[in-house]
Amino acid sequence: MPAALRPRMPAMSSFHSTPRAAELNVWIMLSPTFAHFINNKFIGSRSGRQFEKRSPVDGSLIGMVPEAGDSEVDAAVEAAQAALLGPWRRLPLSHRAGMLEAVAAEIDRRADEFIDAEVHDTGKPRALASHLDIPRGAANFRAFADMVKNVPTECFETPTPDGRTALNYSVRVPRGVVGVICPWNLPLLLMTWKVAPALACGNTVVVKPSEETPGTATLLGEVMQSVGVPSGVFNVVHGLGEGSTGELLATHPGIAAITFTGETRTGEAIMKAAADGVRPVSLELGGKNPGIVFADCDFEAAVAGINRAVFLNCGQICLGTERVYVQREIFERFVRALRESAETLKPGHPSDKSTGIGPLISLKHRDKVLEYYRMAIDDGARLVCGGGIPRMPDALAGGAWVQPTIWTDLPESSRVVREEIFGPCCHIAPFSTEDEALALANDTPYGLAATVWTRDVGRSKRMGSGVAAGIVWINSWFLRDLRTPFGGSKLSGIGREGGIHSLEFYSELRNICVAG
Ligand code: NAD
Ligand code: 6OD
């Protein structure tokens, strides 16, 4: 960031705790300044509109976030359009890829700042941000910098009427300015999962991070600036969704394609917005994912795997499991073991090494989760563990804490079993046969992911093709290879990203026919 701007727009390094605070292990933060990043400059709110960002850990005010209106969104889209025609377009592919590798290296170098920003915004355990969110942010840039250099295209020799031949070949061209609209659960990971392939293909982007997580997107602006990504290639506008920045971006005629991760209902609104102008959309939406545990599984591995699938990131992972089906022979033993493992997850401060689970993203989201907790009891659930708000030390009492929760005995028709809760909870039901497990797993309007635990290879294959979901993990969960197709069926989304599938969404094939 230019020195002249620093007094007005302090860099995100202002997230750093003072040494004394670190010694005392207290929750302290010098107030960060969140800013839009437009045309390589950090700018505040032109309209003066801003909103509060509060800590999920203790409810304290982290900072004020500017809300982009028409003027900022127009400026960001115009900057991105100008950059498309400028140096970004002329940069040879290998140089563009090299720049993305430099972005990855810079995220690695500034990992502590990114971790601080992510932890402050989300309240997730520091260990989780250090092992998952931030390294994946860098890995996304590296992976797509590499993949884009190795994409094959077609070439045909076509006979011409004069007895000679023409060369018909295809090239990939960028789509234009891509609107990237992101959720709050894995902020840097999910934003870069889209920004990296979009830039790799030569597009420019305008990103709208979630209003809950403005930190790492702002910081990524600094990184883009410092490695020399040309002005206007990467832009960030902060704000809310409907009736605010998100909607302004989705409906902006200068946006050539929209890539979105978030709730299904928002995805529907974005798809409608994209219909104007016939613009392509990629939608990664919600899920109500099944976990299926057969009696022939490696029991300890299955308990550990389902524990992660249910409780990681306080259950706020779209791929997470909220419906667990366990073969009758091991049902009671499994319920007991999962309860014991859930009870080891100690809620606590993100920087406390013994913390096993963080808070939900906000008090508003906690209200939603607690409504499902009440509904489960009203619908006749047996509460295996949790079900409410944990007792926290006074300093953390204002945070969005909720207990890891397990139920059994609900009817499959209960809204608790049918709707995405996005919290640290699951319902466990027994099944007898493979066919019954499949029928239960597939009885959902969603189709994002599933996790299956069995030692039988034939069954693995049958379940792999039988479960109606975009991703089926057998004896694993959230084991990622960035070259594989990622996405959901039914209400869980449209399109696939990952590897060549991302490159196909973020570019268009042009056929060139050379005769003579
Ligand atoms: P959300 O849909 O509420 O918000 C996501 C983003 O969309 C935010 O930036 C928000 O401001 C913006 N937005 C909201 N309304 C908008 C509108 N009308 N027009 C344009 N933008 C709008 O989702 P969330 O609560 O941030 O995230 C949680 C949801 O995301 C869960 O449903 C989860 O399953 C889903 N999710 C899916 C995946 C996936 O890969 N399939 C990954 C992560 C999260
Ligand atoms: O790993 C990924 O690429 C990905 N898109 C994960 C999504 C997680 C949802 O919360």
Coordinates of C-alpha atoms and ligand atoms in Angstrom, one line a residue:
M1 CA 0.0 0.0 0.0
P2 CA 1.4 3.4 -0.9
A3 CA 2.8 5.1 2.3
A4 CA 0.6 8.1 1.7
L5 CA -2.5 6.1 2.3
R6 CA -1.3 4.3 5.4
P7 CA -2.5 6.8 8.0
R8 CA -6.0 6.6 6.6
M9 CA -6.1 3.0 5.6
P10 CA -3.8 1.0 7.9
A11 CA -2.6 -2.3 6.5
M12 CA -4.1 -5.4 7.9
S13 CA -1.0 -6.0 9.9
S14 CA -2.8 -3.9 12.4
F15 CA -4.4 -7.2 13.4
H16 CA -1.3 -8.1 15.2
S17 CA -1.6 -8.5 19.0
T18 CA 1.0 -6.5 21.0
P19 CA 3.7 -8.7 22.5
R20 CA 2.3 -8.0 25.9
A21 CA -1.1 -9.1 24.8
A22 CA 0.3 -12.3 23.4
E23 CA 2.1 -12.9 26.7
L24 CA -1.1 -12.5 28.6
N25 CA -2.9 -14.6 26.0
V26 CA -5.8 -12.1 26.1
W27 CA -8.1 -11.3 23.2
I28 CA -6.9 -7.9 22.0
M29 CA -6.7 -6.4 18.6
L30 CA -5.8 -3.0 17.3
S31 CA -8.8 -1.9 15.3
P32 CA -8.3 -3.0 11.7
T33 CA -9.6 -0.8 8.8
F34 CA -11.6 -2.6 6.2
A35 CA -11.5 -1.0 2.8
H36 CA -12.7 -1.6 -0.7
F37 CA -9.8 -2.4 -3.1
I38 CA -10.5 -0.8 -6.4
N39 CA -8.0 -0.3 -9.2
N40 CA -5.1 -1.0 -6.9
K41 CA -6.2 1.5 -4.3
F42 CA -7.8 1.1 -0.9
I43 CA -10.8 3.3 -0.5
G44 CA -13.4 3.8 2.2
S45 CA -17.1 4.3 1.8
R46 CA -18.0 7.1 -0.7
S47 CA -21.6 7.2 0.6
G48 CA -20.6 7.1 4.2
R49 CA -22.6 3.9 4.6
Q50 CA -20.8 1.2 6.7
F51 CA -21.7 -1.7 9.0
E52 CA -20.3 -3.3 12.1
K53 CA -18.2 -6.4 12.1
R54 CA -18.4 -8.1 15.6
S55 CA -16.3 -10.9 17.0
P56 CA -18.0 -14.3 17.1
V57 CA -15.8 -15.1 20.1
D58 CA -17.0 -12.4 22.5
G59 CA -19.3 -10.1 20.6
S60 CA -16.9 -7.2 20.7
L61 CA -16.7 -4.7 17.8
I62 CA -13.9 -5.6 15.5
G63 CA -14.3 -2.7 13.1
M64 CA -16.6 -0.8 10.7
V65 CA -16.8 -2.1 7.2
P66 CA -17.7 0.2 4.3
E67 CA -20.7 -0.8 2.3
A68 CA -20.3 -0.3 -1.5
G69 CA -23.1 1.3 -3.3
D70 CA -23.6 2.0 -7.1
S71 CA -20.6 4.3 -7.3
E72 CA -18.1 1.9 -5.8
V73 CA -19.5 -1.1 -7.7
D74 CA -19.4 0.8 -11.0
A75 CA -15.9 1.9 -10.3
A76 CA -14.7 -1.6 -9.5
V77 CA -16.4 -3.0 -12.7
E78 CA -15.0 -0.2 -14.8
A79 CA -11.5 -0.8 -13.4
A80 CA -11.8 -4.5 -14.1
Q81 CA -13.0 -3.8 -17.7
A82 CA -10.1 -1.5 -18.4
A83 CA -7.6 -4.0 -17.0
L84 CA -9.0 -6.7 -19.3
L85 CA -7.9 -4.6 -22.3
G86 CA -4.6 -3.5 -20.7
P87 CA -1.4 -5.2 -19.6
W88 CA -3.2 -8.3 -18.2
R89 CA -4.4 -9.3 -21.6
R90 CA -0.9 -8.8 -23.2
L91 CA 0.9 -10.7 -20.5
P92 CA 2.0 -14.1 -21.8
L93 CA 0.4 -17.0 -20.1
S94 CA 3.6 -18.1 -18.4
H95 CA 4.1 -14.7 -16.9
R96 CA 0.5 -14.6 -15.7
A97 CA 0.9 -18.0 -14.1
G98 CA 4.2 -16.8 -12.6
M99 CA 2.4 -13.9 -11.0
L100 CA -0.2 -16.2 -9.4
E101 CA 2.7 -18.3 -8.0
A102 CA 4.1 -15.1 -6.6
V103 CA 0.7 -14.4 -5.0
A104 CA 0.8 -17.9 -3.4
A105 CA 4.3 -17.3 -2.1
E106 CA 3.3 -14.0 -0.6
I107 CA 0.3 -15.5 1.1
D108 CA 2.7 -18.1 2.6
R109 CA 5.1 -15.4 3.6
R110 CA 2.4 -13.4 5.3
A111 CA 0.5 -16.4 6.6
D112 CA 0.4 -15.1 10.2
E113 CA -1.4 -12.0 9.1
F114 CA -3.9 -14.0 7.1
I115 CA -4.4 -16.4 10.0
D116 CA -5.0 -13.5 12.3
A117 CA -7.5 -11.9 10.0
E118 CA -9.4 -15.2 9.4
V119 CA -9.4 -16.0 13.1
H120 CA -10.7 -12.6 14.1
D121 CA -13.5 -12.6 11.6
T122 CA -14.7 -16.2 12.1
G123 CA -13.5 -17.1 15.6
K124 CA -12.3 -20.5 14.4
P125 CA -9.5 -22.2 16.2
R126 CA -6.1 -20.8 15.1
A127 CA -4.9 -24.3 14.5
L128 CA -7.7 -24.8 11.9
A129 CA -7.0 -21.6 10.1
S130 CA -3.3 -22.5 10.0
H131 CA -3.8 -26.0 8.7
L132 CA -6.7 -25.6 6.4
D133 CA -7.9 -22.1 5.4
I134 CA -4.7 -20.2 4.7
P135 CA -2.5 -22.9 3.2
R136 CA -5.4 -23.8 0.9
G137 CA -5.6 -20.1 -0.1
A138 CA -2.0 -20.3 -1.3
A139 CA -2.5 -23.8 -2.8
N140 CA -5.4 -22.6 -4.9
F141 CA -3.2 -20.1 -6.7
R142 CA -0.4 -22.6 -7.2
A143 CA -2.6 -25.3 -8.5
F144 CA -4.4 -23.2 -11.1
A145 CA -1.1 -21.4 -12.1
D146 CA 0.1 -24.9 -12.9
M147 CA -3.0 -26.3 -14.5
V148 CA -3.6 -23.4 -16.8
K149 CA -0.2 -24.1 -18.5
N150 CA -1.2 -27.6 -19.3
V151 CA -4.7 -27.3 -20.9
P152 CA -4.9 -29.1 -24.2
T153 CA -7.0 -27.6 -27.0
E154 CA -8.1 -29.2 -30.3
C155 CA -6.6 -28.9 -33.8
F156 CA -8.0 -30.5 -37.0
E157 CA -6.8 -30.6 -40.5
T158 CA -9.9 -29.9 -42.7
P159 CA -10.1 -30.6 -46.4
T160 CA -11.0 -27.5 -48.5
P161 CA -12.9 -27.5 -51.8
D162 CA -9.7 -26.6 -53.7
G163 CA -8.1 -29.8 -52.6
R164 CA -5.9 -28.2 -50.0
T165 CA -6.4 -28.2 -46.2
A166 CA -7.4 -25.7 -43.6
L167 CA -6.2 -25.7 -40.0
N168 CA -9.0 -25.7 -37.5
Y169 CA -7.8 -25.0 -34.0
S170 CA -9.3 -23.7 -30.8
V171 CA -8.0 -21.3 -28.2
R172 CA -9.3 -20.4 -24.8
V173 CA -10.3 -16.8 -24.2
P174 CA -11.3 -15.2 -20.9
R175 CA -15.0 -14.5 -20.3
G176 CA -14.4 -10.9 -19.2
V177 CA -15.0 -9.4 -15.8
V178 CA -16.1 -12.2 -13.4
G179 CA -18.3 -11.3 -10.3
V180 CA -17.2 -13.5 -7.4
I181 CA -19.7 -13.6 -4.5
C182 CA -18.5 -15.5 -1.4
P183 CA -19.7 -16.9 1.9
W184 CA -18.2 -16.6 5.4
N185 CA -17.4 -20.2 6.4
L186 CA -14.0 -20.7 4.7
P187 CA -13.5 -17.1 3.5
L188 CA -10.0 -17.1 1.9
L189 CA -10.2 -20.7 0.8
L190 CA -13.5 -20.3 -1.0
M191 CA -12.7 -16.9 -2.5
T192 CA -9.3 -18.0 -3.9
W193 CA -10.9 -21.2 -5.2
K194 CA -12.7 -18.9 -7.7
V195 CA -10.3 -16.0 -8.0
A196 CA -7.3 -18.2 -8.8
P197 CA -8.7 -20.0 -11.9
A198 CA -10.5 -16.8 -13.0
L199 CA -7.3 -14.9 -13.1
A200 CA -5.3 -17.9 -14.5
C201 CA -7.7 -17.8 -17.5
G202 CA -7.0 -14.1 -18.1
N203 CA -10.2 -12.7 -16.6
T204 CA -10.4 -9.8 -14.2
V205 CA -12.5 -10.0 -11.1
V206 CA -14.7 -8.0 -8.7
V207 CA -15.0 -9.9 -5.4
K208 CA -17.8 -9.4 -2.9
P209 CA -16.7 -11.1 0.3
S210 CA -19.3 -12.0 2.9
E211 CA -20.2 -9.2 5.2
E212 CA -19.2 -11.4 8.1
T213 CA -15.6 -11.9 6.8
P214 CA -14.1 -8.8 5.3
G215 CA -10.6 -9.4 6.5
T216 CA -8.7 -11.7 4.3
A217 CA -10.2 -10.3 1.1
T218 CA -8.8 -6.9 2.0
L219 CA -5.5 -8.4 2.8
L220 CA -5.4 -10.2 -0.5
G221 CA -5.7 -6.8 -2.1
E222 CA -2.4 -5.9 -0.4
V223 CA -0.8 -9.1 -1.7
M224 CA -2.0 -8.4 -5.3
Q225 CA -0.6 -4.9 -5.1
S226 CA 2.8 -6.0 -3.7
V227 CA 3.5 -8.7 -6.3
G228 CA 2.6 -6.3 -9.1
V229 CA -0.7 -7.7 -10.4
P230 CA -1.8 -4.9 -12.7
S231 CA -4.3 -2.3 -11.5
G232 CA -7.9 -3.3 -11.9
V233 CA -7.3 -7.1 -12.2
F234 CA -8.4 -7.9 -8.7
N235 CA -11.0 -5.7 -7.0
V236 CA -12.9 -6.1 -3.7
V237 CA -16.2 -4.4 -2.8
H238 CA -17.5 -5.0 0.7
G239 CA -21.2 -4.9 1.6
L240 CA -24.3 -6.9 2.3
G241 CA -26.3 -9.1 -0.1
E242 CA -29.9 -8.5 -1.1
G243 CA -30.6 -4.8 -1.8
S244 CA -26.9 -4.0 -1.3
T245 CA -23.5 -4.7 -2.8
G246 CA -24.1 -8.3 -3.7
E247 CA -27.2 -7.6 -5.7
L248 CA -25.6 -4.6 -7.3
L249 CA -22.7 -6.8 -8.5
A250 CA -24.9 -9.7 -9.6
T251 CA -27.1 -7.4 -11.7
H252 CA -24.3 -5.2 -13.1
P253 CA -24.3 -5.3 -16.9
G254 CA -20.5 -5.1 -17.0
I255 CA -20.2 -8.5 -15.3
A256 CA -19.7 -11.2 -17.9
A257 CA -20.0 -14.3 -15.6
I258 CA -20.9 -14.8 -11.9
T259 CA -19.5 -17.4 -9.6
F260 CA -21.2 -17.9 -6.3
T261 CA -20.9 -20.0 -3.2
G262 CA -23.5 -19.7 -0.5
E263 CA -27.1 -20.6 0.3
T264 CA -29.4 -22.2 -2.1
R265 CA -32.0 -19.4 -1.9
T266 CA -29.3 -16.8 -2.7
G267 CA -28.1 -19.0 -5.6
E268 CA -31.6 -18.9 -7.0
A269 CA -31.7 -15.1 -6.8
I270 CA -28.3 -14.9 -8.5
M271 CA -29.2 -17.3 -11.3
K272 CA -32.3 -15.1 -12.0
A273 CA -30.1 -12.0 -12.1
A274 CA -27.7 -13.7 -14.4
A275 CA -30.5 -14.5 -16.9
D276 CA -30.5 -10.8 -17.8
G277 CA -27.7 -10.6 -20.4
V278 CA -27.5 -14.4 -20.7
R279 CA -24.5 -14.7 -18.4
P280 CA -23.0 -18.0 -17.2
V281 CA -23.2 -18.8 -13.6
S282 CA -21.5 -21.3 -11.4
L283 CA -23.3 -22.1 -8.1
E284 CA -21.9 -24.0 -5.2
L285 CA -24.8 -24.1 -2.8
G286 CA -26.0 -25.8 0.4
G287 CA -26.2 -29.5 1.4
K288 CA -27.8 -31.9 3.8
N289 CA -25.1 -34.5 3.4
P290 CA -25.4 -38.1 4.5
G291 CA -22.7 -40.1 6.3
I292 CA -23.3 -43.9 5.9
V293 CA -21.5 -46.3 8.3
F294 CA -21.6 -50.0 7.6
A295 CA -21.0 -52.6 10.2
D296 CA -17.9 -53.8 8.3
C297 CA -16.1 -50.5 8.6
D298 CA -12.9 -49.7 10.5
F299 CA -14.9 -48.6 13.6
E300 CA -12.4 -46.1 15.1
A301 CA -11.6 -44.5 11.7
A302 CA -15.4 -44.2 11.0
V303 CA -16.0 -42.5 14.4
A304 CA -13.1 -40.1 13.9
G305 CA -14.1 -39.4 10.3
I306 CA -17.8 -38.7 11.1
N307 CA -16.7 -36.6 14.1
R308 CA -14.7 -34.3 11.6
A309 CA -17.5 -34.3 9.1
V310 CA -20.0 -33.2 11.7
F311 CA -18.0 -30.8 13.9
L312 CA -15.1 -29.4 11.9
N313 CA -15.4 -25.6 11.7
C314 CA -18.3 -25.8 14.2
G315 CA -20.3 -27.7 11.5
Q316 CA -20.1 -24.7 9.1
I317 CA -18.9 -26.6 6.1
C318 CA -21.1 -27.2 3.1
L319 CA -19.7 -30.7 2.7
G320 CA -20.4 -31.5 6.4
T321 CA -22.6 -34.4 7.5
E322 CA -25.8 -33.6 9.3
R323 CA -27.5 -37.0 8.6
V324 CA -25.7 -40.1 9.8
Y325 CA -27.0 -43.6 9.0
V326 CA -25.5 -46.5 10.9
Q327 CA -26.0 -50.2 10.3
R328 CA -28.2 -51.6 13.0
E329 CA -25.6 -54.1 14.3
I330 CA -23.3 -51.3 15.4
F331 CA -25.8 -48.5 15.9
E332 CA -25.8 -48.1 19.8
R333 CA -22.0 -48.6 20.0
F334 CA -21.5 -46.0 17.3
V335 CA -23.8 -43.5 18.9
R336 CA -22.0 -43.9 22.2
A337 CA -18.6 -43.5 20.6
L338 CA -19.5 -40.4 18.6
R339 CA -21.0 -38.9 21.8
E340 CA -17.7 -39.6 23.6
S341 CA -15.7 -38.1 20.8
A342 CA -18.0 -35.0 20.6
E343 CA -17.7 -34.4 24.3
T344 CA -13.9 -34.1 23.9
L345 CA -14.4 -31.0 21.7
K346 CA -13.8 -28.2 24.2
P347 CA -15.2 -24.8 23.1
G348 CA -12.7 -22.0 23.7
H349 CA -10.6 -19.1 22.6
P350 CA -9.1 -19.5 19.1
S351 CA -5.6 -19.2 20.3
D352 CA -5.9 -21.7 23.2
K353 CA -4.3 -24.9 22.0
S354 CA -6.8 -27.0 23.9
T355 CA -9.7 -25.5 22.0
G356 CA -11.5 -28.2 20.0
I357 CA -14.3 -26.1 18.6
G358 CA -14.9 -22.4 17.9
P359 CA -18.1 -20.4 18.0
L360 CA -20.7 -20.1 15.2
I361 CA -20.1 -17.1 12.9
S362 CA -22.6 -14.8 14.6
L363 CA -25.4 -14.5 17.2
K364 CA -27.9 -14.3 14.4
H365 CA -26.7 -17.6 13.0
R366 CA -26.7 -19.1 16.5
D367 CA -30.4 -18.1 16.8
K368 CA -31.1 -20.1 13.6
V369 CA -29.2 -23.1 14.9
L370 CA -30.8 -23.0 18.3
E371 CA -34.2 -22.9 16.6
Y372 CA -33.4 -26.3 15.1
Y373 CA -32.1 -27.5 18.5
R374 CA -35.6 -26.7 19.9
M375 CA -37.4 -28.1 16.9
A376 CA -35.6 -31.5 17.4
I377 CA -36.9 -31.8 20.9
D378 CA -40.4 -30.8 19.8
D379 CA -40.3 -33.4 17.1
G380 CA -39.5 -36.2 19.6
A381 CA -35.7 -36.5 19.4
R382 CA -33.7 -38.4 21.9
L383 CA -30.9 -35.9 22.9
V384 CA -27.6 -37.8 23.0
C385 CA -25.5 -34.8 23.9
G386 CA -25.4 -31.0 23.7
G387 CA -28.6 -29.2 22.7
G388 CA -27.9 -25.7 24.0
I389 CA -25.3 -23.1 24.8
P390 CA -22.2 -24.1 26.7
R391 CA -21.1 -22.3 29.9
M392 CA -18.2 -20.0 28.9
P393 CA -15.9 -17.8 31.0
D394 CA -17.3 -14.3 31.5
A395 CA -14.9 -12.8 28.9
L396 CA -16.3 -15.0 26.2
A397 CA -19.9 -15.1 27.2
G398 CA -21.0 -12.6 24.5
G399 CA -19.8 -15.0 21.8
A400 CA -21.9 -17.2 19.5
W401 CA -21.2 -20.4 21.3
V402 CA -23.3 -23.5 20.9
Q403 CA -22.9 -27.1 22.1
P404 CA -21.9 -30.0 19.7
T405 CA -25.2 -31.8 19.5
I406 CA -26.3 -35.3 18.5
W407 CA -29.9 -36.6 18.3
T408 CA -31.5 -40.0 17.5
D409 CA -35.1 -41.1 17.0
L410 CA -36.3 -38.3 14.8
P411 CA -38.7 -39.1 11.9
E412 CA -37.0 -38.6 8.5
S413 CA -39.8 -36.1 7.8
S414 CA -38.6 -33.7 10.6
R415 CA -37.2 -30.4 9.3
V416 CA -34.2 -31.1 11.4
V417 CA -33.4 -34.1 9.2
R418 CA -34.4 -32.4 5.9
E419 CA -33.0 -28.8 6.1
E420 CA -29.5 -27.6 6.2
I421 CA -28.7 -26.3 9.7
F422 CA -25.0 -25.4 9.2
G423 CA -24.1 -26.0 12.8
P424 CA -22.2 -28.6 14.9
C425 CA -25.0 -31.2 15.0
C426 CA -26.3 -34.4 13.4
H427 CA -29.1 -36.9 13.6
I428 CA -28.2 -40.6 13.7
A429 CA -30.6 -43.2 12.4
P430 CA -30.2 -47.0 12.0
F431 CA -30.5 -49.0 8.7
S432 CA -30.5 -52.7 7.9
T433 CA -29.5 -53.1 4.3
E434 CA -27.4 -51.4 1.6
D435 CA -30.6 -50.6 -0.4
E436 CA -32.2 -49.0 2.7
A437 CA -29.1 -46.9 3.3
L438 CA -29.1 -45.7 -0.3
A439 CA -32.8 -44.9 -0.2
L440 CA -32.4 -42.9 3.1
A441 CA -29.3 -41.1 1.8
N442 CA -30.9 -40.1 -1.5
D443 CA -34.2 -38.9 0.0
T444 CA -33.2 -35.3 0.0
P445 CA -33.6 -32.3 -2.3
Y446 CA -29.9 -31.6 -2.0
G447 CA -27.0 -33.5 -3.6
L448 CA -23.6 -32.1 -2.6
A449 CA -21.5 -34.7 -0.8
A450 CA -21.6 -38.0 1.1
T451 CA -19.2 -40.0 3.2
V452 CA -19.4 -43.8 3.3
W453 CA -17.5 -46.1 5.7
T454 CA -17.0 -49.7 4.7
R455 CA -14.2 -52.2 4.1
D456 CA -16.1 -53.9 1.2
V457 CA -14.7 -52.8 -2.1
G458 CA -17.7 -53.9 -4.1
R459 CA -20.0 -52.0 -1.8
S460 CA -17.7 -49.0 -2.1
K461 CA -18.2 -49.0 -5.8
R462 CA -22.0 -49.5 -5.6
M463 CA -22.3 -46.7 -3.0
G464 CA -20.1 -44.5 -5.1
S465 CA -22.4 -44.7 -8.1
G466 CA -25.6 -45.1 -6.1
V467 CA -25.5 -42.0 -3.9
A468 CA -26.9 -39.0 -5.7
A469 CA -24.3 -36.4 -4.8
G470 CA -21.6 -34.5 -6.6
I471 CA -18.8 -35.9 -4.3
V472 CA -18.8 -39.3 -2.6
W473 CA -16.0 -39.9 -0.2
I474 CA -15.4 -43.6 0.8
N475 CA -13.5 -44.1 4.1
S476 CA -12.6 -40.4 4.1
W477 CA -14.1 -36.9 4.1
F478 CA -13.0 -33.6 2.6
L479 CA -9.9 -35.2 1.1
R480 CA -9.3 -32.8 -1.7
D481 CA -7.4 -33.0 -4.9
L482 CA -7.8 -29.7 -6.7
R483 CA -7.8 -31.3 -10.1
T484 CA -11.1 -33.2 -9.4
P485 CA -14.6 -32.0 -10.3
F486 CA -16.3 -30.3 -7.3
G487 CA -19.9 -29.3 -7.1
G488 CA -23.4 -30.5 -6.3
S489 CA -26.6 -31.8 -7.9
K490 CA -30.2 -30.7 -7.4
L491 CA -30.5 -27.8 -4.8
S492 CA -26.7 -28.0 -4.1
G493 CA -25.7 -26.2 -7.2
I494 CA -25.0 -26.1 -10.9
G495 CA -21.8 -26.7 -12.7
R496 CA -18.5 -28.1 -11.6
E497 CA -15.3 -26.4 -10.6
G498 CA -11.9 -27.9 -10.0
G499 CA -9.1 -28.7 -12.5
I500 CA -10.2 -28.5 -16.1
H501 CA -13.8 -27.8 -15.0
S502 CA -12.8 -24.5 -13.5
L503 CA -10.9 -23.6 -16.5
E504 CA -13.9 -24.4 -18.7
F505 CA -16.1 -22.1 -16.6
Y506 CA -13.7 -19.2 -16.5
S507 CA -12.8 -19.3 -20.2
E508 CA -14.6 -19.8 -23.6
L509 CA -13.4 -21.8 -26.5
R510 CA -12.9 -19.9 -29.8
N511 CA -12.4 -21.9 -33.0
I512 CA -10.1 -20.4 -35.6
C513 CA -10.1 -21.8 -39.1
V514 CA -7.1 -20.9 -41.2
A515 CA -7.3 -21.7 -44.9
G516 CA -4.9 -21.1 -47.7
Ligands
NAD1 P1 -25.4 -16.5 1.8 O1 -26.1 -17.1 0.5 O2 -26.3 -15.9 2.8 O3 -24.3 -15.4 1.4 C1 -23.3 -15.6 0.5 C2 -22.9 -14.4 -0.2 O4 -24.0 -13.9 -1.0 C3 -22.6 -13.2 0.8 O5 -21.5 -12.5 0.3 C4 -23.9 -12.4 0.7 O6 -23.7 -11.0 1.0 C5 -24.3 -12.5 -0.7 N1 -25.7 -12.3 -1.0 C6 -26.7 -12.6 -0.2 N2 -27.9 -12.3 -0.9 C7 -27.5 -11.9 -2.1 C8 -28.3 -11.4 -3.3 N3 -29.6 -11.4 -3.3 N4 -27.5 -11.1 -4.4 C9 -26.2 -11.1 -4.4 N5 -25.5 -11.5 -3.3 C10 -26.1 -11.9 -2.2 O7 -24.5 -17.7 2.3 P2 -23.7 -17.7 3.7 O8 -24.6 -17.7 4.8 O9 -22.6 -16.7 3.6 O10 -22.9 -19.1 3.6 C11 -23.5 -20.3 4.1 C12 -24.1 -21.1 3.0 O11 -23.2 -21.3 2.0 C13 -24.6 -22.5 3.4 O12 -25.8 -22.7 2.8 C14 -23.6 -23.4 2.8 O13 -24.0 -24.7 2.6 C15 -23.2 -22.7 1.6 N6 -21.9 -23.1 1.1 C16 -21.8 -23.9 0.0 C17 -20.5 -24.3 -0.4 C18 -20.4 -25.2 -1.6 O14 -19.2 -25.4 -2.1 N7 -21.4 -25.8 -2.1 C19 -19.4 -23.9 0.2 C20 -19.5 -23.0 1.3 C21 -20.8 -22.6 1.8
6OD2 O1 -12.4 -27.6 -1.1 C1 -13.0 -26.9 -1.9 O2 -12.5 -26.6 -3.0 C2 -14.3 -26.4 -1.6 N1 -14.9 -25.6 -2.5 C3 -14.8 -26.6 -0.3 C4 -16.1 -26.1 0.1 C5 -16.4 -26.2 1.4 C6 -17.7 -25.7 1.8 O3 -17.9 -25.2 2.9

